[in-house]
Amino acid sequence: MKDNKTLKTLTFANQLLKNWTQSHNFDLELNRLRRQGENEQELKRASQLCLCVFRKKQTLEKIIAKLSPKRPRGRVMHLLLPSMAAMLYMDKITPQGFADSAVETAKKILSKHEANFLNSFFHKLVDQREEFLRETQTDLNLGTELENHWRKKFKSEQVTDFAEILGLEAELNCRLINYDPPEYLSPVNDLAWDSPFTFYKIHDASKFISQTPQENFYIQDPATSLCISLLNPQKNEIIADLCSAPGGKTLMIAQLLEDTGQVFASDISEKRLEKLRENLAHQKNVTVQCLDARESEWTNKFDAILLDVPCSNTGVLRRKPDARWSFSSKKMNELIKLQNEILVQASKMLKPGGRICYSTCSIEDEENSLQVKQFLDQHPQFELSESKQLYPCAQHDGAFAAVLKLKA
Ligand SMILES: C[S@@+](CC[C@H](N)C(=O)[O-])C[C@H]1O[C@@H](n2cnc3c(N)ncnc32)[C@H](O)[C@@H]1O
């Protein structure tokens, strides 16, 4: 990275991390800077550094505690963490060169005193870099709350396996739309469910994105098709997708209906629906509305409903590495309550014989099988047709889906 590039990258990374400590929603903060018209390439580099910080935060803080007995202030940490992530984990970066640029950045956005502190910190880090990397190789980096939560329910080896998989950078996968796969894309084969779509691994993202028209692909993990496979949309059906934004799954439903029937896509977030409208611009059979799923008042309206509810995201921590640091049992319980309210309200909207596909990208039973069991215990007019839990692995993310059928 050239000096001015490093300055901009670190300045954005600093700002993103600072804002994230307030909102605990990294995507939101990144999109906020995007909307301000900031340079996309610079934001992309800054975001890569921040995602690396989220993947390695426990390790980075352990090293900071060793090298600086007094914990640096927040504003220093927000520059220190992304700089350390670059110097320890980014292959293309020369640690000493990066350290010098980071100190120059500190002079501009922090004080001279803080820049001096970083200068001496980075010297020690560069000297002991190999040793630190060796010592911290087996750190789980799951966050204390999530690690404790998993230790209560999974075997120790399983926790280690999840940490390993979820500590990796997410692979890019896509689905092609009316487009023949170029030979350099390899299909993801042998999925453990019957996916109605083929997914491809993208090895060289810049080549793929520059050579493929935007309307002909959708970046998506194969696990996103689990709930669509279980929902099994049929031509001419009227289907609601009540937590639909940004629309990846709505698009799959609309395509399977092949311009027949009707898809009703709603979401509580108007901002997220803007993206959905873009993603579905070419679909004729989709109606979009901003709506809280707990407040919709239709009865006997839909043949099928997809509920891809908000969840703790524990199956997709490769893609959302920040979510592990904001996980808490308290927050999960709030989500479980919301999921239940959405499910109960949706259950009033089905035609007799209709079905709901309840889905999450979580691997927590409390949000998945137990949520479904509680619903079925309280709603005997429904029966479970099918359910499947996927755990994250090299090939795909974690996900859960269950089909609940309203007896005719
Ligand atoms: C897992 S995401 C959905 C992803 C989407 N199905 C897709 O494939 O692109 C969950 C969505 O639920 C929405 N949501 C949260 N609370 C809601 C509510 N009470 N009513 C409707 N939507 C809600 C969020 O705004 C978010 O877009």
Coordinates of C-alpha atoms and ligand atoms in Angstrom, one line a residue:
M1 CA 0.0 0.0 0.0
K2 CA 1.4 3.4 -0.9
D3 CA 1.5 6.0 2.0
N4 CA -1.5 8.1 0.9
K5 CA -3.5 4.9 0.3
T6 CA -2.6 3.7 3.8
L7 CA -3.6 7.0 5.3
K8 CA -7.0 6.9 3.7
T9 CA -7.5 3.2 4.4
L10 CA -6.6 3.6 8.1
T11 CA -8.7 6.8 8.4
F12 CA -11.8 5.0 7.2
A13 CA -11.0 1.9 9.2
N14 CA -10.6 4.1 12.3
Q15 CA -14.0 5.8 11.6
L16 CA -15.8 2.5 10.9
L17 CA -14.5 0.8 14.1
K18 CA -15.4 3.9 16.2
N19 CA -18.9 3.9 14.8
W20 CA -19.2 0.2 15.2
T21 CA -18.6 0.4 18.9
Q22 CA -21.8 2.5 19.1
S23 CA -24.1 0.6 16.7
H24 CA -22.6 -2.9 16.8
N25 CA -23.7 -3.2 13.1
F26 CA -20.8 -3.1 10.7
D27 CA -22.8 -3.4 7.5
L28 CA -24.9 -0.4 8.6
E29 CA -21.7 1.7 9.2
L30 CA -20.1 0.7 5.9
N31 CA -23.3 1.6 4.0
R32 CA -23.5 4.9 5.8
L33 CA -20.0 5.9 4.5
R34 CA -21.0 4.5 1.0
R35 CA -24.0 6.8 1.0
Q36 CA -21.8 9.7 1.8
G37 CA -20.1 9.0 -1.6
E38 CA -16.8 7.9 -0.2
N39 CA -14.4 6.2 -2.6
E40 CA -15.4 2.5 -3.0
Q41 CA -11.9 1.1 -3.4
E42 CA -10.7 2.9 -0.2
L43 CA -13.8 1.7 1.7
K44 CA -13.2 -1.8 0.5
R45 CA -9.7 -1.9 1.8
A46 CA -10.7 -0.3 5.1
S47 CA -13.6 -2.8 5.4
Q48 CA -11.2 -5.7 4.8
L49 CA -9.0 -4.5 7.7
C50 CA -12.0 -4.1 10.0
L51 CA -13.3 -7.6 9.1
C52 CA -9.8 -9.0 9.9
V53 CA -10.0 -7.1 13.3
F54 CA -13.3 -8.8 14.1
R55 CA -11.9 -12.2 13.2
K56 CA -8.8 -11.7 15.4
K57 CA -10.0 -9.3 18.0
Q58 CA -9.2 -11.5 21.0
T59 CA -5.7 -12.3 19.8
L60 CA -5.0 -8.6 19.0
E61 CA -6.2 -7.5 22.4
K62 CA -4.0 -10.2 24.1
I63 CA -1.0 -8.9 22.2
I64 CA -1.9 -5.3 23.1
A65 CA -2.0 -6.3 26.8
K66 CA 1.5 -7.8 26.5
L67 CA 3.0 -4.8 24.8
S68 CA 1.2 -2.0 26.6
P69 CA 0.5 -2.6 30.3
K70 CA -2.0 0.4 30.2
R71 CA -4.8 -0.2 27.8
P72 CA -4.8 2.5 25.1
R73 CA -7.8 4.9 24.9
G74 CA -10.6 4.0 22.4
R75 CA -9.5 6.5 19.7
V76 CA -6.0 5.0 19.8
M77 CA -7.4 1.4 19.7
H78 CA -9.4 2.2 16.6
L79 CA -6.2 2.9 14.7
L80 CA -4.0 0.4 16.5
L81 CA -6.3 -2.6 15.8
P82 CA -6.6 -2.3 12.0
S83 CA -2.9 -1.5 11.8
M84 CA -2.0 -4.6 13.7
A85 CA -4.4 -6.7 11.6
A86 CA -2.6 -5.5 8.5
M87 CA 0.9 -6.1 9.9
L88 CA 0.1 -9.5 11.3
Y89 CA -2.3 -11.0 8.8
M90 CA -2.1 -9.3 5.4
D91 CA 0.3 -11.3 3.2
K92 CA 0.9 -8.5 0.7
I93 CA 2.0 -6.0 3.4
T94 CA 5.5 -5.3 4.7
P95 CA 5.0 -4.9 8.4
Q96 CA 7.7 -2.2 8.9
G97 CA 6.6 -0.1 5.9
F98 CA 3.0 -0.3 7.1
A99 CA 4.0 0.7 10.6
D100 CA 5.7 3.8 9.3
S101 CA 2.6 4.8 7.3
A102 CA 0.4 4.1 10.3
V103 CA 2.4 6.4 12.5
E104 CA 2.1 9.1 9.9
T105 CA -1.6 8.6 9.9
A106 CA -1.6 8.8 13.7
K107 CA 0.2 12.2 13.4
K108 CA -2.7 13.4 11.2
I109 CA -5.7 12.0 13.0
L110 CA -4.5 11.6 16.6
S111 CA -2.0 13.6 18.7
K112 CA 1.8 13.7 18.4
H113 CA 2.0 12.0 21.8
E114 CA -0.3 9.2 20.6
A115 CA 1.7 8.8 17.4
N116 CA 4.9 8.4 19.5
F117 CA 3.2 5.7 21.5
L118 CA 2.2 3.9 18.3
N119 CA 5.7 4.2 16.9
S120 CA 7.3 2.4 19.9
F121 CA 4.4 -0.2 20.0
F122 CA 4.8 -1.1 16.3
H123 CA 8.6 -1.5 16.7
K124 CA 8.0 -4.1 19.4
L125 CA 5.3 -5.7 17.4
V126 CA 7.5 -6.0 14.3
D127 CA 10.3 -7.5 16.4
Q128 CA 8.1 -10.1 18.0
R129 CA 5.7 -10.7 15.1
E130 CA 6.7 -14.4 14.3
E131 CA 6.6 -15.3 18.0
F132 CA 3.1 -13.8 18.5
L133 CA 1.8 -15.5 15.4
R134 CA 3.0 -18.9 16.7
E135 CA 1.7 -18.4 20.2
T136 CA -1.8 -17.3 19.2
Q137 CA -2.3 -19.9 16.4
T138 CA -5.0 -21.8 18.4
D139 CA -6.9 -18.8 19.7
L140 CA -10.6 -19.3 19.1
N141 CA -11.6 -15.6 18.7
L142 CA -15.3 -16.3 19.2
G143 CA -15.9 -13.7 21.9
T144 CA -16.4 -14.7 25.6
E145 CA -20.2 -14.8 25.5
L146 CA -20.5 -16.9 22.4
E147 CA -17.7 -19.2 23.4
N148 CA -19.3 -19.8 26.8
H149 CA -22.7 -20.3 25.3
W150 CA -21.4 -22.9 22.8
R151 CA -19.3 -24.7 25.4
K152 CA -22.6 -25.4 27.3
K153 CA -24.2 -27.1 24.3
F154 CA -21.5 -28.4 21.9
K155 CA -18.5 -30.8 22.5
S156 CA -15.2 -29.1 22.8
E157 CA -13.9 -30.4 19.4
Q158 CA -17.1 -29.0 17.8
V159 CA -16.5 -25.6 19.2
T160 CA -12.9 -25.7 17.9
D161 CA -14.1 -26.8 14.5
F162 CA -16.7 -24.0 14.3
A163 CA -14.2 -21.4 15.4
E164 CA -11.8 -22.6 12.7
I165 CA -14.4 -22.5 9.9
L166 CA -15.9 -19.3 11.1
G167 CA -12.5 -17.6 11.5
L168 CA -11.9 -18.0 7.8
E169 CA -12.6 -15.3 5.2
A170 CA -15.9 -16.0 3.5
E171 CA -15.6 -17.6 0.1
L172 CA -17.5 -15.8 -2.6
N173 CA -20.3 -17.8 -4.3
C174 CA -22.8 -16.8 -6.8
R175 CA -25.9 -17.9 -8.7
L176 CA -26.1 -17.1 -12.4
I177 CA -29.2 -15.7 -13.9
N178 CA -29.9 -16.4 -17.7
Y179 CA -26.1 -16.8 -18.1
D180 CA -23.9 -19.7 -19.1
P181 CA -21.1 -20.3 -16.6
P182 CA -17.7 -19.3 -17.8
E183 CA -15.2 -22.2 -17.6
Y184 CA -13.2 -20.6 -14.7
L185 CA -16.3 -20.9 -12.4
S186 CA -16.6 -24.2 -10.6
P187 CA -20.0 -25.4 -9.4
V188 CA -20.6 -26.3 -5.8
N189 CA -21.6 -29.9 -5.9
D190 CA -23.0 -32.5 -3.5
L191 CA -25.0 -30.2 -1.3
A192 CA -26.8 -32.0 1.6
W193 CA -30.1 -30.7 0.4
D194 CA -32.0 -30.6 -2.9
S195 CA -31.1 -27.1 -4.1
P196 CA -33.2 -25.8 -6.9
F197 CA -30.3 -23.6 -8.1
T198 CA -26.7 -24.2 -8.9
F199 CA -24.1 -22.2 -7.1
Y200 CA -20.6 -21.4 -8.3
K201 CA -17.4 -20.6 -6.4
I202 CA -15.8 -17.4 -7.5
H203 CA -12.0 -17.7 -7.2
D204 CA -11.1 -14.4 -8.9
A205 CA -13.7 -11.9 -7.8
S206 CA -12.3 -8.9 -9.8
K207 CA -12.1 -10.9 -13.0
F208 CA -15.6 -12.3 -12.5
I209 CA -17.2 -9.0 -11.6
S210 CA -15.6 -7.1 -14.5
Q211 CA -16.6 -9.7 -17.0
T212 CA -20.2 -10.5 -16.0
P213 CA -23.1 -8.2 -16.5
Q214 CA -24.5 -7.2 -13.1
E215 CA -28.0 -8.4 -13.9
N216 CA -26.7 -11.9 -14.7
F217 CA -25.4 -12.9 -11.2
Y218 CA -26.3 -12.7 -7.6
I219 CA -23.6 -13.2 -4.9
Q220 CA -25.1 -15.7 -2.5
D221 CA -24.0 -18.6 -0.3
P222 CA -25.4 -22.1 -1.3
A223 CA -27.1 -22.4 2.2
T224 CA -29.5 -19.5 1.3
S225 CA -31.3 -22.0 -1.0
L226 CA -32.1 -24.4 1.9
C227 CA -35.3 -22.6 2.8
I228 CA -36.3 -22.1 -0.8
S229 CA -35.9 -25.9 -1.4
L230 CA -38.1 -26.6 1.6
L231 CA -40.7 -23.9 0.7
N232 CA -40.9 -25.5 -2.7
P233 CA -42.7 -22.7 -4.6
Q234 CA -45.2 -23.9 -7.3
K235 CA -46.3 -22.0 -10.4
N236 CA -49.4 -19.7 -9.9
E237 CA -49.1 -19.7 -6.1
I238 CA -49.5 -16.5 -4.1
I239 CA -46.4 -16.3 -1.8
A240 CA -45.4 -13.8 0.9
D241 CA -41.8 -13.2 1.9
L242 CA -42.3 -11.1 5.1
C243 CA -38.7 -10.5 6.1
S244 CA -37.5 -10.1 2.5
A245 CA -34.8 -7.4 2.2
P246 CA -32.4 -7.2 0.5
G247 CA -34.2 -9.7 -1.6
G248 CA -31.9 -12.7 -2.4
K249 CA -34.6 -15.2 -1.5
T250 CA -37.5 -13.2 -3.0
L251 CA -35.6 -13.3 -6.3
M252 CA -35.3 -17.1 -6.0
I253 CA -39.0 -17.5 -5.3
A254 CA -40.0 -15.1 -8.2
Q255 CA -37.8 -17.0 -10.6
L256 CA -39.2 -20.4 -9.6
L257 CA -42.7 -19.0 -10.2
E258 CA -41.6 -18.1 -13.8
D259 CA -43.7 -14.9 -14.1
T260 CA -46.9 -16.7 -12.9
G261 CA -48.5 -16.2 -9.5
Q262 CA -47.6 -13.3 -7.2
V263 CA -44.8 -12.7 -4.7
F264 CA -45.6 -10.2 -1.9
A265 CA -42.3 -9.0 -0.5
S266 CA -42.2 -6.9 2.7
D267 CA -39.7 -5.8 5.3
I268 CA -39.7 -3.5 8.3
S269 CA -36.7 -1.5 6.9
E270 CA -37.3 0.9 4.0
K271 CA -33.6 1.4 3.6
R272 CA -33.1 -2.3 3.0
L273 CA -36.1 -2.4 0.7
E274 CA -34.3 0.1 -1.6
K275 CA -31.7 -2.6 -2.3
L276 CA -34.5 -5.2 -2.8
R277 CA -36.2 -3.0 -5.4
E278 CA -32.9 -2.7 -7.3
N279 CA -32.3 -6.5 -7.0
L280 CA -35.8 -7.3 -8.3
A281 CA -36.1 -4.6 -10.9
H282 CA -36.6 -7.2 -13.7
Q283 CA -39.3 -9.3 -12.0
K284 CA -42.9 -8.7 -13.0
N285 CA -44.6 -10.8 -10.4
V286 CA -43.4 -9.1 -7.2
T287 CA -45.1 -6.4 -5.1
V288 CA -43.0 -4.6 -2.4
Q289 CA -44.2 -3.0 0.8
C290 CA -42.6 -1.6 3.9
L291 CA -44.3 -3.4 6.8
D292 CA -43.8 -4.8 10.3
A293 CA -44.6 -8.5 9.9
R294 CA -46.2 -8.4 13.4
E295 CA -48.7 -5.8 12.2
S296 CA -50.0 -7.2 8.9
E297 CA -53.6 -8.0 9.0
W298 CA -54.4 -10.4 6.1
T299 CA -56.2 -13.6 6.7
N300 CA -56.6 -16.6 4.3
K301 CA -54.4 -14.8 1.7
F302 CA -51.3 -16.8 0.9
D303 CA -50.5 -20.3 -0.3
A304 CA -47.1 -20.1 1.2
I305 CA -45.1 -17.8 3.4
L306 CA -41.3 -17.5 3.8
L307 CA -40.2 -16.1 7.2
D308 CA -36.5 -15.5 6.9
V309 CA -36.5 -13.9 10.4
P310 CA -33.8 -11.7 12.0
C311 CA -31.5 -13.9 14.1
S312 CA -28.2 -14.1 15.9
N313 CA -26.4 -14.9 12.7
T314 CA -24.2 -17.5 14.3
G315 CA -24.2 -19.6 11.1
V316 CA -22.8 -16.8 9.0
L317 CA -20.0 -15.5 11.2
R318 CA -17.5 -15.8 8.3
R319 CA -19.6 -13.2 6.4
K320 CA -20.5 -11.1 9.5
P321 CA -17.4 -11.6 11.7
D322 CA -18.5 -8.7 13.9
A323 CA -21.7 -10.5 15.0
R324 CA -19.6 -12.7 17.4
W325 CA -18.6 -9.7 19.5
S326 CA -22.2 -8.5 19.9
F327 CA -23.7 -11.9 20.7
S328 CA -25.3 -12.1 24.1
S329 CA -28.0 -14.4 25.6
K330 CA -30.0 -11.4 26.4
K331 CA -30.0 -10.2 22.8
M332 CA -30.8 -13.7 21.5
N333 CA -33.8 -13.9 23.9
E334 CA -35.1 -10.6 22.5
L335 CA -34.7 -12.0 19.0
I336 CA -36.5 -15.3 20.0
K337 CA -39.4 -13.2 21.2
L338 CA -39.5 -11.2 17.9
Q339 CA -39.2 -14.4 15.8
N340 CA -42.1 -15.9 17.8
E341 CA -44.3 -12.8 17.3
I342 CA -43.6 -12.8 13.5
L343 CA -44.4 -16.5 13.3
V344 CA -47.6 -16.3 15.2
Q345 CA -48.9 -13.3 13.1
A346 CA -47.9 -15.0 9.9
S347 CA -49.8 -18.1 10.9
K348 CA -53.1 -16.2 10.5
M349 CA -52.4 -15.2 6.9
L350 CA -52.4 -18.7 5.3
K351 CA -55.1 -20.2 3.2
P352 CA -56.2 -23.6 4.6
G353 CA -53.6 -26.2 3.6
G354 CA -51.0 -23.5 3.2
R355 CA -47.4 -23.6 4.5
I356 CA -44.9 -21.4 6.3
C357 CA -41.2 -21.9 5.8
Y358 CA -39.5 -20.6 9.0
S359 CA -35.8 -19.9 8.4
T360 CA -32.7 -18.5 10.1
C361 CA -29.0 -18.3 9.5
S362 CA -28.4 -19.3 13.1
I363 CA -27.1 -22.6 14.5
E364 CA -28.9 -22.0 17.9
D365 CA -31.6 -24.6 18.7
E366 CA -33.3 -21.8 20.8
E367 CA -33.9 -19.9 17.6
N368 CA -34.6 -22.9 15.4
S369 CA -36.0 -26.3 16.5
L370 CA -37.1 -25.2 19.9
Q371 CA -38.8 -22.1 18.5
V372 CA -40.7 -24.3 16.0
K373 CA -41.5 -26.8 18.8
Q374 CA -43.0 -24.1 21.0
F375 CA -45.1 -22.8 18.1
L376 CA -46.4 -26.3 17.2
D377 CA -47.2 -27.0 20.9
Q378 CA -49.4 -23.8 20.9
H379 CA -50.8 -24.1 17.4
P380 CA -52.1 -27.7 17.0
Q381 CA -53.7 -26.7 13.7
F382 CA -50.1 -26.8 12.2
E383 CA -47.9 -29.8 11.6
L384 CA -44.2 -30.0 10.9
S385 CA -43.6 -31.3 7.3
E386 CA -39.8 -31.1 7.2
S387 CA -36.9 -29.4 8.9
K388 CA -33.1 -29.2 8.4
Q389 CA -30.2 -27.7 10.3
L390 CA -27.0 -26.9 8.4
Y391 CA -23.8 -26.3 10.3
P392 CA -21.2 -24.0 8.7
C393 CA -18.5 -26.0 6.8
A394 CA -16.0 -25.3 4.1
Q395 CA -18.7 -25.6 1.4
H396 CA -21.4 -23.4 2.9
D397 CA -22.7 -21.3 5.8
G398 CA -25.0 -22.5 8.6
A399 CA -28.8 -22.2 8.2
F400 CA -32.0 -23.7 9.5
A401 CA -35.4 -24.2 7.8
A402 CA -38.6 -25.8 8.8
V403 CA -41.9 -26.2 7.0
L404 CA -45.1 -25.8 9.1
K405 CA -48.3 -26.9 7.3
L406 CA -51.7 -25.6 8.2
K407 CA -54.0 -28.6 8.3
A408 CA -56.7 -28.2 5.6
Ligands
LIG1 C1 -32.2 -12.4 7.6 S1 -32.7 -10.8 7.0 C2 -33.6 -11.2 5.6 C3 -32.8 -11.6 4.4 C4 -33.6 -11.8 3.1 N1 -34.6 -12.8 3.3 C5 -32.8 -12.1 1.9 O1 -32.7 -13.2 1.5 O2 -32.2 -11.2 1.3 C6 -34.0 -10.4 8.1 C7 -34.8 -9.2 7.7 O3 -35.9 -9.1 8.7 C8 -36.2 -7.7 8.7 N2 -37.1 -7.5 9.9 C9 -36.7 -7.4 11.2 N3 -37.8 -7.2 12.0 C10 -38.9 -7.3 11.2 C11 -40.3 -7.2 11.4 N4 -40.8 -7.0 12.6 N5 -41.1 -7.2 10.3 C12 -40.6 -7.4 9.1 N6 -39.3 -7.5 8.8 C13 -38.4 -7.4 9.9 C14 -34.9 -7.0 8.7 O4 -35.0 -5.7 8.3 C15 -34.1 -7.9 7.7 O5 -34.2 -7.3 6.5

